[in-house]
Short mmCIF file of C-alpha atoms and ligand atoms in Angstrom, two decimals:
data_model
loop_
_atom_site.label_atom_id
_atom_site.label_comp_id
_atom_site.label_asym_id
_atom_site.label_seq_id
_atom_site.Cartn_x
_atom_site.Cartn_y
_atom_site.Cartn_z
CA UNK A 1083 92.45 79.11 97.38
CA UNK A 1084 88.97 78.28 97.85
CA UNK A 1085 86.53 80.59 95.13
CA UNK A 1086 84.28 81.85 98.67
CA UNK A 1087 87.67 83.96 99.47
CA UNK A 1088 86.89 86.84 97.31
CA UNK A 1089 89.24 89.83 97.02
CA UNK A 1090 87.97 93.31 98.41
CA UNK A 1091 89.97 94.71 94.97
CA UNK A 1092 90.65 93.85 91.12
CA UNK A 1093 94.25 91.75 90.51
CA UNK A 1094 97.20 94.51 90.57
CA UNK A 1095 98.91 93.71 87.67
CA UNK A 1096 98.43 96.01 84.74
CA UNK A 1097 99.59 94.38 81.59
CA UNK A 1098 102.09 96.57 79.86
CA UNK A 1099 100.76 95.95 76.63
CA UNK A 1100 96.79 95.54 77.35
CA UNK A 1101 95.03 93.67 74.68
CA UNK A 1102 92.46 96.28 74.49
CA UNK A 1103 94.95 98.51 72.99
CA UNK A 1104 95.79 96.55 70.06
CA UNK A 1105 92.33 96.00 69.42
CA UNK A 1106 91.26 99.36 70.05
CA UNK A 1107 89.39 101.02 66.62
CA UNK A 1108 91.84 104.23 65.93
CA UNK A 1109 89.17 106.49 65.20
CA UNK A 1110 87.19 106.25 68.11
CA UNK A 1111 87.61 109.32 70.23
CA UNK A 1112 90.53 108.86 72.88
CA UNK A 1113 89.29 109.19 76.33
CA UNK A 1114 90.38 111.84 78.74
CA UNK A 1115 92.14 110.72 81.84
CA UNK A 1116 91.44 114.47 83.28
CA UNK A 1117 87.62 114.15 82.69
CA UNK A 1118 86.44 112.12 85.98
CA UNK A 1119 88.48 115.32 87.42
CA UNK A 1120 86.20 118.16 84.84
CA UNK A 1121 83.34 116.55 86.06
CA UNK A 1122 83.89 116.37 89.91
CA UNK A 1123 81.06 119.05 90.40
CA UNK A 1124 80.37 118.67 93.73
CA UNK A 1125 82.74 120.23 95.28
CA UNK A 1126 81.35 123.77 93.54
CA UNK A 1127 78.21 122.84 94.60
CA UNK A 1128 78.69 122.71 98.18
CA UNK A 1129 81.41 125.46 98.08
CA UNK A 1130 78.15 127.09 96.97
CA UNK A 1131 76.00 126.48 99.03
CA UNK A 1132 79.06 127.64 101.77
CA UNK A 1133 78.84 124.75 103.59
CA UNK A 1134 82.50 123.44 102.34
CA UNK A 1135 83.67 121.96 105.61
CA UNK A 1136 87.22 121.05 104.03
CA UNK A 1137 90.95 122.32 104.25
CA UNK A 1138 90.18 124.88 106.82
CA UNK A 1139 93.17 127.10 106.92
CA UNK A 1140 93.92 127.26 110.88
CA UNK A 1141 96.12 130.68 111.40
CA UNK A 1142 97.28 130.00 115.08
CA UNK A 1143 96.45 127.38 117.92
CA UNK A 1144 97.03 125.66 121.74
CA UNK A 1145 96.21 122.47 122.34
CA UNK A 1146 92.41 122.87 122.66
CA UNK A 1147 91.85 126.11 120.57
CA UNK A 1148 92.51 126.96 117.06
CA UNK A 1149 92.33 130.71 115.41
CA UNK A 1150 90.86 130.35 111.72
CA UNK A 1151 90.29 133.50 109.63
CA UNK A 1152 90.87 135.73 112.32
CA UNK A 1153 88.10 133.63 114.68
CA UNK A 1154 88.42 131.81 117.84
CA UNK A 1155 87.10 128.07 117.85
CA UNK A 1156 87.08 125.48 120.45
CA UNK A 1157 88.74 122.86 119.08
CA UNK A 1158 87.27 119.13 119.19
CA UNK A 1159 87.96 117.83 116.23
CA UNK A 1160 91.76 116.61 116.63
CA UNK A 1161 92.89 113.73 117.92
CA UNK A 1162 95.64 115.45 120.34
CA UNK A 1163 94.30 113.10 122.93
CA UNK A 1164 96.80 113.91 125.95
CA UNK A 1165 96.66 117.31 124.91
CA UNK A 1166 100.84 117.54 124.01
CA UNK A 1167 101.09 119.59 120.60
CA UNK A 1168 101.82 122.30 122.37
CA UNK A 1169 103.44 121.23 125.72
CA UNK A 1170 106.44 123.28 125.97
CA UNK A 1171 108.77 120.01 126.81
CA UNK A 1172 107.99 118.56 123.81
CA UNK A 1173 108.50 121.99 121.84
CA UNK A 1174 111.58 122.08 123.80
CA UNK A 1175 112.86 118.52 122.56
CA UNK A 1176 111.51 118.80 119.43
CA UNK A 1177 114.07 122.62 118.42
CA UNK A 1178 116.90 120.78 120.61
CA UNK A 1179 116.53 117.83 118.07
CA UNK A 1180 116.42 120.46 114.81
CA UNK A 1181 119.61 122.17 116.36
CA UNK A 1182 121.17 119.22 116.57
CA UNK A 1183 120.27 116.79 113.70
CA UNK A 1184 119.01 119.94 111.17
CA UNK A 1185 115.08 119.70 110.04
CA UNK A 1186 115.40 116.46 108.22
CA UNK A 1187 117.51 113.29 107.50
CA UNK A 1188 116.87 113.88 103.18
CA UNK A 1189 116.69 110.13 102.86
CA UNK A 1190 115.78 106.74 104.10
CA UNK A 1191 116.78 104.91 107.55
CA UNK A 1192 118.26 102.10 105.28
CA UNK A 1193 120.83 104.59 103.40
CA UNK A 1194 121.64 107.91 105.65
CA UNK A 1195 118.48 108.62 107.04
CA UNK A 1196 118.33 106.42 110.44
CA UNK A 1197 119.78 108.93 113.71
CA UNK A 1198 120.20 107.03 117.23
CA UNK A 1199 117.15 109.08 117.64
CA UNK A 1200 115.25 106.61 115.62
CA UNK A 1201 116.48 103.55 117.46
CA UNK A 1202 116.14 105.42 120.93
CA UNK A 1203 112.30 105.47 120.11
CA UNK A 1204 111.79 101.86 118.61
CA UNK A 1205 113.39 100.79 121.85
CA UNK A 1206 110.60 102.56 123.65
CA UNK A 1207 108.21 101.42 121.72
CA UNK A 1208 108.63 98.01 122.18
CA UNK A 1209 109.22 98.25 125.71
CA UNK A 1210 105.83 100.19 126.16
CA UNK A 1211 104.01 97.68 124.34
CA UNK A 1212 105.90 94.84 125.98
CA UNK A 1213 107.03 93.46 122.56
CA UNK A 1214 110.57 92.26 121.44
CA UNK A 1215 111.52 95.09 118.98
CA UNK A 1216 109.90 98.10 117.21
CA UNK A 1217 110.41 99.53 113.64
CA UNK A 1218 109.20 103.63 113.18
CA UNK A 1219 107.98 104.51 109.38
CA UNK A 1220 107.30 107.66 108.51
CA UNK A 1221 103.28 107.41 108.83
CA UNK A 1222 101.02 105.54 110.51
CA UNK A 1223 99.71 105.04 107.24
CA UNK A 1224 102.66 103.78 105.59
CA UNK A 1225 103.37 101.31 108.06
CA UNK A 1226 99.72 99.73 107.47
CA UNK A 1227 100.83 99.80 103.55
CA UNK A 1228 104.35 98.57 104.79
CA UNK A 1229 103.63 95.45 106.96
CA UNK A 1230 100.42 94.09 105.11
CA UNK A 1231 101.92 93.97 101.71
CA UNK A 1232 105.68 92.63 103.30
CA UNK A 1233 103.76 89.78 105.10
CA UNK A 1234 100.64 88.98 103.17
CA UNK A 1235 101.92 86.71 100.42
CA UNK A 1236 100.62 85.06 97.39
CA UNK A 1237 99.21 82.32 98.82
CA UNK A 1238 98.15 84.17 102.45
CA UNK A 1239 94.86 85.61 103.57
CA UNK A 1240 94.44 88.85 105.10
CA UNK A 1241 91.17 89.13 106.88
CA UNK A 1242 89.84 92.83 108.22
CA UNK A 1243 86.40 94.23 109.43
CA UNK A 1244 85.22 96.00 107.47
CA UNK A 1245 85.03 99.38 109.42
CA UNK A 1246 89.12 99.29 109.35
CA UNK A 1247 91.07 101.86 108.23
CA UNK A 1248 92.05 103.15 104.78
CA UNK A 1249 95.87 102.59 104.96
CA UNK A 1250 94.63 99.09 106.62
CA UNK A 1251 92.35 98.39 103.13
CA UNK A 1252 95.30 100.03 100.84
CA UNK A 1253 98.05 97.62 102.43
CA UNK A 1254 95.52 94.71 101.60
CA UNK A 1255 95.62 95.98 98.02
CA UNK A 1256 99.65 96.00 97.60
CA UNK A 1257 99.46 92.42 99.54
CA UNK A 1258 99.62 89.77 97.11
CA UNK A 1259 97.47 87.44 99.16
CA UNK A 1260 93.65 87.12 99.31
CA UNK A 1261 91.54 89.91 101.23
CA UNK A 1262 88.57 88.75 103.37
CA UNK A 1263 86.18 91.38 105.09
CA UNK A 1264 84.30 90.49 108.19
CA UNK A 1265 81.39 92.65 109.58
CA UNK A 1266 82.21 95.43 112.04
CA UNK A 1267 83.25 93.51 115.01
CA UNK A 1268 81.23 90.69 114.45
CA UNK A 1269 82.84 87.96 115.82
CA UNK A 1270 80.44 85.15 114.17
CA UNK A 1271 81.02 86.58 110.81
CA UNK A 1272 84.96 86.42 111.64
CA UNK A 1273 84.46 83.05 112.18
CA UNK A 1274 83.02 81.82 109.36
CA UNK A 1275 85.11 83.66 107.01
CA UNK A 1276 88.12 82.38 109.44
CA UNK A 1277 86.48 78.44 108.43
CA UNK A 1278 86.75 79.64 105.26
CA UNK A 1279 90.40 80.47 105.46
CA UNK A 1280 91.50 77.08 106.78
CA UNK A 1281 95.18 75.91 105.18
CA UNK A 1282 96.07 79.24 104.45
CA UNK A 1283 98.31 81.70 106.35
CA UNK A 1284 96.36 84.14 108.18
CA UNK A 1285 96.73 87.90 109.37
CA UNK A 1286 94.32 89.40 110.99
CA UNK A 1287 94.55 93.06 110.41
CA UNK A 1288 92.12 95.22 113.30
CA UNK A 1289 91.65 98.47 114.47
CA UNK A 1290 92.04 98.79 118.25
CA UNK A 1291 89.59 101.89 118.50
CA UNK A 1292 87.73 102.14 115.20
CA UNK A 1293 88.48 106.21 114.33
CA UNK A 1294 85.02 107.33 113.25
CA UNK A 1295 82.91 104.63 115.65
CA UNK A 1296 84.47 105.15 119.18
CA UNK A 1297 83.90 101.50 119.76
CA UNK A 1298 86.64 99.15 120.99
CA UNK A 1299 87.46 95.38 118.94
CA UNK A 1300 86.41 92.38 120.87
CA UNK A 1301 89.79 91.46 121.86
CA UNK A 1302 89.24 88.59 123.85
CA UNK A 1303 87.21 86.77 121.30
CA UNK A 1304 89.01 87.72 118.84
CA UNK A 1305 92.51 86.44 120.39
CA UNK A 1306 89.68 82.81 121.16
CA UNK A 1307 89.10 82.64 116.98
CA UNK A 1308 92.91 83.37 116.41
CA UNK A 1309 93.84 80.49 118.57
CA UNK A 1310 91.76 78.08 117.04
CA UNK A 1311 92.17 78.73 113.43
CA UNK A 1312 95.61 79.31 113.68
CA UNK A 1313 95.89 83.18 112.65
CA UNK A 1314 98.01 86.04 113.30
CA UNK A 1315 97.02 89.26 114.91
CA UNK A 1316 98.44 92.70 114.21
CA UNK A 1317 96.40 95.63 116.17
CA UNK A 1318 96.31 99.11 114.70
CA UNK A 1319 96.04 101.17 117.66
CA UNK A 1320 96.53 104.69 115.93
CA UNK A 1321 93.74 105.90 118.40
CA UNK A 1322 94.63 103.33 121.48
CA UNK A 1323 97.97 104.41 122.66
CA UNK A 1324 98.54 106.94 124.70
CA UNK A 1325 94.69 106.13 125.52
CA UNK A 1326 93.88 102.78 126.78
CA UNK A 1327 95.35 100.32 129.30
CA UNK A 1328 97.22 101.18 132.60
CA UNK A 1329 100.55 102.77 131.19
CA UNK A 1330 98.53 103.54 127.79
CA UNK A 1331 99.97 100.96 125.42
CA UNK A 1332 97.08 100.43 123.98
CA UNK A 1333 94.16 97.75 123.37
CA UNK A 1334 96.22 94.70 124.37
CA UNK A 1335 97.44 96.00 127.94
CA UNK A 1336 93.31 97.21 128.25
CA UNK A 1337 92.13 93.45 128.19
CA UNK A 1338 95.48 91.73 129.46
CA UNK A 1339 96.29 90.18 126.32
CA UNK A 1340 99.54 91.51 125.12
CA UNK A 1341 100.68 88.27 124.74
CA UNK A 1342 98.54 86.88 122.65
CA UNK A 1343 98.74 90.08 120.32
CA UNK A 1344 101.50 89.18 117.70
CA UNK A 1345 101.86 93.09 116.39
CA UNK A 1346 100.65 95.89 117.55
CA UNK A 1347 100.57 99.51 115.20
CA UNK A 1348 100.02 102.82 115.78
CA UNK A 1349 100.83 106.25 114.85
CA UNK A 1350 102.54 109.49 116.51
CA UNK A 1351 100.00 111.74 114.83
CA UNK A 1352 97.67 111.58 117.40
CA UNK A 1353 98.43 110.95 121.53
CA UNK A 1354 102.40 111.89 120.48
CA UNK A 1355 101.76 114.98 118.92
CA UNK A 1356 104.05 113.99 115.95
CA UNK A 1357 104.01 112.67 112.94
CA UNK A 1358 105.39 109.00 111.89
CA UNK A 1359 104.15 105.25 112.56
CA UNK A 1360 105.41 102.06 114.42
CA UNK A 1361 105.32 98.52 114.49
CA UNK A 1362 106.03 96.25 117.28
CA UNK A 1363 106.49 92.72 117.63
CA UNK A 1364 108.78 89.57 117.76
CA UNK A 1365 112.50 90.57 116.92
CA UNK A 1366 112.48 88.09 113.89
CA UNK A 1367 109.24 89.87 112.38
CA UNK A 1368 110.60 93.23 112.60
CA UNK A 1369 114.14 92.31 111.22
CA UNK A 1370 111.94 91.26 108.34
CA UNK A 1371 110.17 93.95 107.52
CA UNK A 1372 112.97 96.81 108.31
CA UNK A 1373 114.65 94.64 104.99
CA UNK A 1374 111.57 94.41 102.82
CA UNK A 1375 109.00 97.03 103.68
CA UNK A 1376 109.10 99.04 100.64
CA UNK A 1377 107.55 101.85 102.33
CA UNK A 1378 110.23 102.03 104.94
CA UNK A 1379 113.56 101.26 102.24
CA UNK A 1380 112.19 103.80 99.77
CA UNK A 1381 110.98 106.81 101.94
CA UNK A 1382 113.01 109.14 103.64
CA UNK A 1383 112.27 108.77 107.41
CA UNK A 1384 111.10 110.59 110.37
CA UNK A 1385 112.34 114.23 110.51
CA UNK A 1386 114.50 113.74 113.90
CA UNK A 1387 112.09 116.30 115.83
CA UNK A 1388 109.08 114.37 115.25
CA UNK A 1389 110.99 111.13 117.09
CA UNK A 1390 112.10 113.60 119.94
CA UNK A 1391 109.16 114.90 120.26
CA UNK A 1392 107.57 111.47 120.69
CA UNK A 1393 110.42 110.41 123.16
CA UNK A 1394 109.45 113.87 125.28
CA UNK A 1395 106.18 112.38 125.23
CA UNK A 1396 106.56 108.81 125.95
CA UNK A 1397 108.08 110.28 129.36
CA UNK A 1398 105.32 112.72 129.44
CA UNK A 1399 103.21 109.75 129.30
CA UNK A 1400 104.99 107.25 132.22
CA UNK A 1401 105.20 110.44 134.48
CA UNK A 1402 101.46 111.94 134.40
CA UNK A 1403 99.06 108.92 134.22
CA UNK A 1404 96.96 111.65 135.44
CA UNK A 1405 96.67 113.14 131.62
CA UNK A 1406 95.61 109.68 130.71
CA UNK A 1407 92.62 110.40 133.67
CA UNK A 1408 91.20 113.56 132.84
CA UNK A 1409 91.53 112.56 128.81
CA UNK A 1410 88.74 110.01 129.70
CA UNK A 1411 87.13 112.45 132.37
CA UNK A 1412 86.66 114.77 129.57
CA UNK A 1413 85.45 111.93 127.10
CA UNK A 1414 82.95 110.61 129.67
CA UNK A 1415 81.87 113.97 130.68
CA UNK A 1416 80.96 115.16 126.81
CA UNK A 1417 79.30 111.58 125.78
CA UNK A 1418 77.67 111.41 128.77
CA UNK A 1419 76.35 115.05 127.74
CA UNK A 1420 75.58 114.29 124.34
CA UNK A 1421 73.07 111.12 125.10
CA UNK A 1422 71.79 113.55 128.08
CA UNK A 1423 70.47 115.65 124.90
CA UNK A 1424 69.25 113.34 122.68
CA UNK A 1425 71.75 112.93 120.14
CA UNK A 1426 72.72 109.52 119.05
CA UNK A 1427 76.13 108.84 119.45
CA UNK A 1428 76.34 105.08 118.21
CA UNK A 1429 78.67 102.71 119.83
CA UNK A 1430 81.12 105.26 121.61
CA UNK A 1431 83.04 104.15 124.45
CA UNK A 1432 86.18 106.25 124.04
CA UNK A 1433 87.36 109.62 123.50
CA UNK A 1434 86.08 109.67 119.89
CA UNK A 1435 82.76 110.58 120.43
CA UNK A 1436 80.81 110.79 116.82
CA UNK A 1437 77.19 112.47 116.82
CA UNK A 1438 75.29 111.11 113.97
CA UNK A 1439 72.82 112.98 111.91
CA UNK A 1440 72.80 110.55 108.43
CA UNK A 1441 72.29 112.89 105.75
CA UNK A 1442 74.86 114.32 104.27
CA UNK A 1443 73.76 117.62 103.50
CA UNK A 1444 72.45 118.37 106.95
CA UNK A 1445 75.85 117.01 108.30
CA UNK A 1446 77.34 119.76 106.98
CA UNK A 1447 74.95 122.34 108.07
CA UNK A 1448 75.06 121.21 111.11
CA UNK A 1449 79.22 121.25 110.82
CA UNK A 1450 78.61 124.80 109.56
CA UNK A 1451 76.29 126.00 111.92
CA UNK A 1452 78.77 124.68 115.42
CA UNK A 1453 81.62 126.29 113.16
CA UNK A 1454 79.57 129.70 113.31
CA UNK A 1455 79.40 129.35 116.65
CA UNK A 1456 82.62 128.29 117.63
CA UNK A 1457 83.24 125.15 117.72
CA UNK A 1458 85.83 123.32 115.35
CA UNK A 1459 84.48 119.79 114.40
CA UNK A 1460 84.73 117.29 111.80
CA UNK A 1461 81.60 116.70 109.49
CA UNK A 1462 82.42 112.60 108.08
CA UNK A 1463 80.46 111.28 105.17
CA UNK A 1464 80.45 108.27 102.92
CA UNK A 1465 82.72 106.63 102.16
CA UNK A 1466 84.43 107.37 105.50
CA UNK A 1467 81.22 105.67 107.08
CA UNK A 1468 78.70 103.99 105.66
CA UNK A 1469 75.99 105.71 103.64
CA UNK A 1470 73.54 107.67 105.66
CA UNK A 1471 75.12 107.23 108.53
CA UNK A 1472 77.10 110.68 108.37
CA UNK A 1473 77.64 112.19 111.58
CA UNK A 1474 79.60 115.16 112.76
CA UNK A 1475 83.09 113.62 114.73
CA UNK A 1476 84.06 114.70 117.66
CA UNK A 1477 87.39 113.60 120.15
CA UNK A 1478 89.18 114.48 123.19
CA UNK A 1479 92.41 115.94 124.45
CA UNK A 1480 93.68 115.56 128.80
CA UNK A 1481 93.79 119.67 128.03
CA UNK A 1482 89.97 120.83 127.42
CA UNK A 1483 88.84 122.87 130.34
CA UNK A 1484 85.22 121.91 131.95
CA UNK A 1485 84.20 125.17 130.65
CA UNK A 1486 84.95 124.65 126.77
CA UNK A 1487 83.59 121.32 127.15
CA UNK A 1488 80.11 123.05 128.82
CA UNK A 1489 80.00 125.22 125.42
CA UNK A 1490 80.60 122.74 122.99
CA UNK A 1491 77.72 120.82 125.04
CA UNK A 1492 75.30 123.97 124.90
CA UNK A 1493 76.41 124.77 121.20
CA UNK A 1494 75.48 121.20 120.01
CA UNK A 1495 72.23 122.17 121.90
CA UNK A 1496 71.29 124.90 120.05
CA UNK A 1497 72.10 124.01 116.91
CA UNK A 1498 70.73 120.57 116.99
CA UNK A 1499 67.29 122.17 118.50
CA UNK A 1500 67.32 124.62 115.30
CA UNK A 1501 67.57 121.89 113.15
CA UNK A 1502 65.44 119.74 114.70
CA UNK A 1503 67.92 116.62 115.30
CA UNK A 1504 67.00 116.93 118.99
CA UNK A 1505 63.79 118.03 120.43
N1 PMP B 1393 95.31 103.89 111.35
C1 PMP B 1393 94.23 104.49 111.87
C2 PMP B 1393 93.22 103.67 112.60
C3 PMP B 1393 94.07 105.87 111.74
O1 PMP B 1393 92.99 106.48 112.24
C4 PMP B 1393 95.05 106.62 111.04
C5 PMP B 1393 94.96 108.12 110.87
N2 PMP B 1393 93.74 108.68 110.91
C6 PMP B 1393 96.14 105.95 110.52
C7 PMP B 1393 96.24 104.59 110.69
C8 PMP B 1393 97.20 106.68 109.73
O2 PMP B 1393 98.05 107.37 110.58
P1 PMP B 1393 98.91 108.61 110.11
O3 PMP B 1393 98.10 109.83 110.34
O4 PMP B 1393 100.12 108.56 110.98
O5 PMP B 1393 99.26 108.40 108.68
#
């Protein structure tokens, strides 16, 4: 391994007797692993200051409004992008599926947990995203943890941007292979860490919509770089199906290059109203990793009304591209709006429309402020995004009327005149 290839974290193993210890002086006083947690202040501080934008306890909601402490809020800061949480069909599938299979499967798909349920939806799966075969784990996050540490081995390099998800970075830290970090969607600096790379195995690990950016990858280039230095792609498209291409399999079917995508992740938490993850890809691939992901072997899987209620979507989805439509009416319509204003919303091209204000105190008197006024966003600071570049998140669902979306627009408005982030 060339010494440029520097991992993003320390080695994992933890000696189990660490020299340290034997050398440590016995009457030193013994550190505290509860202090870090004594000394978190800040979350006093803001709670405070009441402008603690966390954990808001929602009492009631549809798809596009949420009741919280007795108060009505427009909701536009869930990512319930064709607007099916509370479609009655996939209610409908979801209690037929508890009647049938009870509320859970108490254990995991490898043992007594797997339902032809499961297997009905990896089918789908695959055949949406015009792959081979699919595997379902239980979170979109666990199956970033599950098929970056199963693949990325000692001698492999796993290379991300750098503006990739947290279950994306996590999986690189359980992979026993090197982690390289390219700049967001910079296709240069992918390159020359790529050079870098040469003689190893390679994964490329990328977000298909980045979740607090709005901005798409660079595909095509990216599929260019991955042909000539010989690297796999895997696409996490946790906020692409269900969203882009014709049928809404994501980033691949958006620029036509499926093919040249080896596996392609996502998550049911978001267009499928669920909860749960998937992976797609060549039969051979999958096989592997249903037999070695150790977040898929030892976790109990998807309760079987979360995968009915993602197969009452998936139709949902093939029968009403028209939800598909009006999801990126509604996101055109509110980013379109937002610019009109003033506000900066960075490199946006999707339903995940951030508005940036870059401190974080004023981020969350601004959050405050819309909440007041009622509208239900999400306030996202460091390390979520990069420091001083906090902005207040916003996203899309098929189901917001033209009239929540003109308040949300005129609440923004006021608030950001008040506060002077827009003249
Ligand atoms: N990948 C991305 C890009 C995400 O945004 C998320 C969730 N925010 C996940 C993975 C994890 O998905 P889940 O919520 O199913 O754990």
């Amino acid at each position: 391994m060339k010494s440029s290839i520097r991992p993003v974290v320390a080695p994992q193993s933890v000696p189990s007797e660490a020299p340290d210890a034997v050398l440590a002086d016995p009457l030193a006083p013994v550190p505290d692993i509860f202090a870090k947690a004594r000394q978190f202040t800040r979350l006093r501080e803001v709670q405070e200051m009441g402008l603690y934008p966390y954990f808001v306890p929602i009492e009631s909601s549809t798809s596009t409004e949420v009741v919280v402490h007795g108060k009505r809020l427009v909701m536009v800061g869930s990512n319930n992008y064709l607007g099916l949480n509370h479609d009655d069909r996939v209610i409908a599938a979801a209690q037929t599926a508890t009647a049938k299979y009870g509320t859970a499967c108490t254990g995991s798909r490898f043992l007594n947990g797997n339902t032809d349920l499961h297997e009905e939806l990896e089918v789908r799966l695959a055949a949406l995203t015009g792959k081979e075969a699919g595997l379902v784990f239980s979170t979109g996050f666990q199956t970033n943890l599950g098929v970056i540490s199963t693949l990325v081995g000692r001698n492999d390099v796993v290379v991300i941007d750098k503006l990739d998800h947290a279950s994306i970075v996590d999986g690189c830290r359980l992979a026993g292979g090197e982690t390289v970090r390219y700049r967001h969607n910079d296709m240069n600096d992918l390159e020359t860490k790529l050079r870098r790379a040469r003689g190893h195995a390679k994964l490329i690990v990328v977000d298909g919509v980045f979740s607090m950016e709005g901005d798409i990858v660079n595909l095509p280039r990216l599929v260019e770089l991955c042909a000539a230095y010989n690297a796999s792609i895997a696409v996490d498209d946790a906020h692409a199906v269900g969203v882009l291409g014709a049928t809404g399999a994501g980033t691949a079917e958006h620029f036509g290059l499926t093919d040249q995508v080896d596996l392609i992740i996502g998550t049911f938490s978001k267009s499928f109203a669920s909860i749960g993850g998937f992976v797609t890809g060549e039969r051979a691939v999958i096989d592997y990793l249903k037999h070695h992901a150790r977040t898929e072997i030892f976790s109990a899987s998807m309760p079987p009304a979360a995968c009915a209620a993602v197969i009452a979507c998936l139709d949902i989805l093939a029968r009403e591209p028209e939800r598909r439509l009006q999801l990126w009416k509604n996101a055109d319509r509110m980013r379109d709006g937002f610019r009109a204003l003033g506000f900066d919303t960075g490199g946006s091209v999707t339903p995940i429309v951030p508005v940036v204000v870059g401190d974080d105190l004023a981020t969350f008197e601004f959050w405050k402020r819309l909440f007041d006024a009622g509208v239900f966003t999400n306030p996202v600071v460091a390390p979520a995004v990069p420091e001083r570049e906090s902005r207040i998140r916003t996203s899309y669902s098929a189901t917001h009327t033209n009239d929540q979306l003109d308040f949300v627009l005129e609440m923004f408005a006021q608030v950001g005149r008040s506060m002077g982030i827009i003249s």
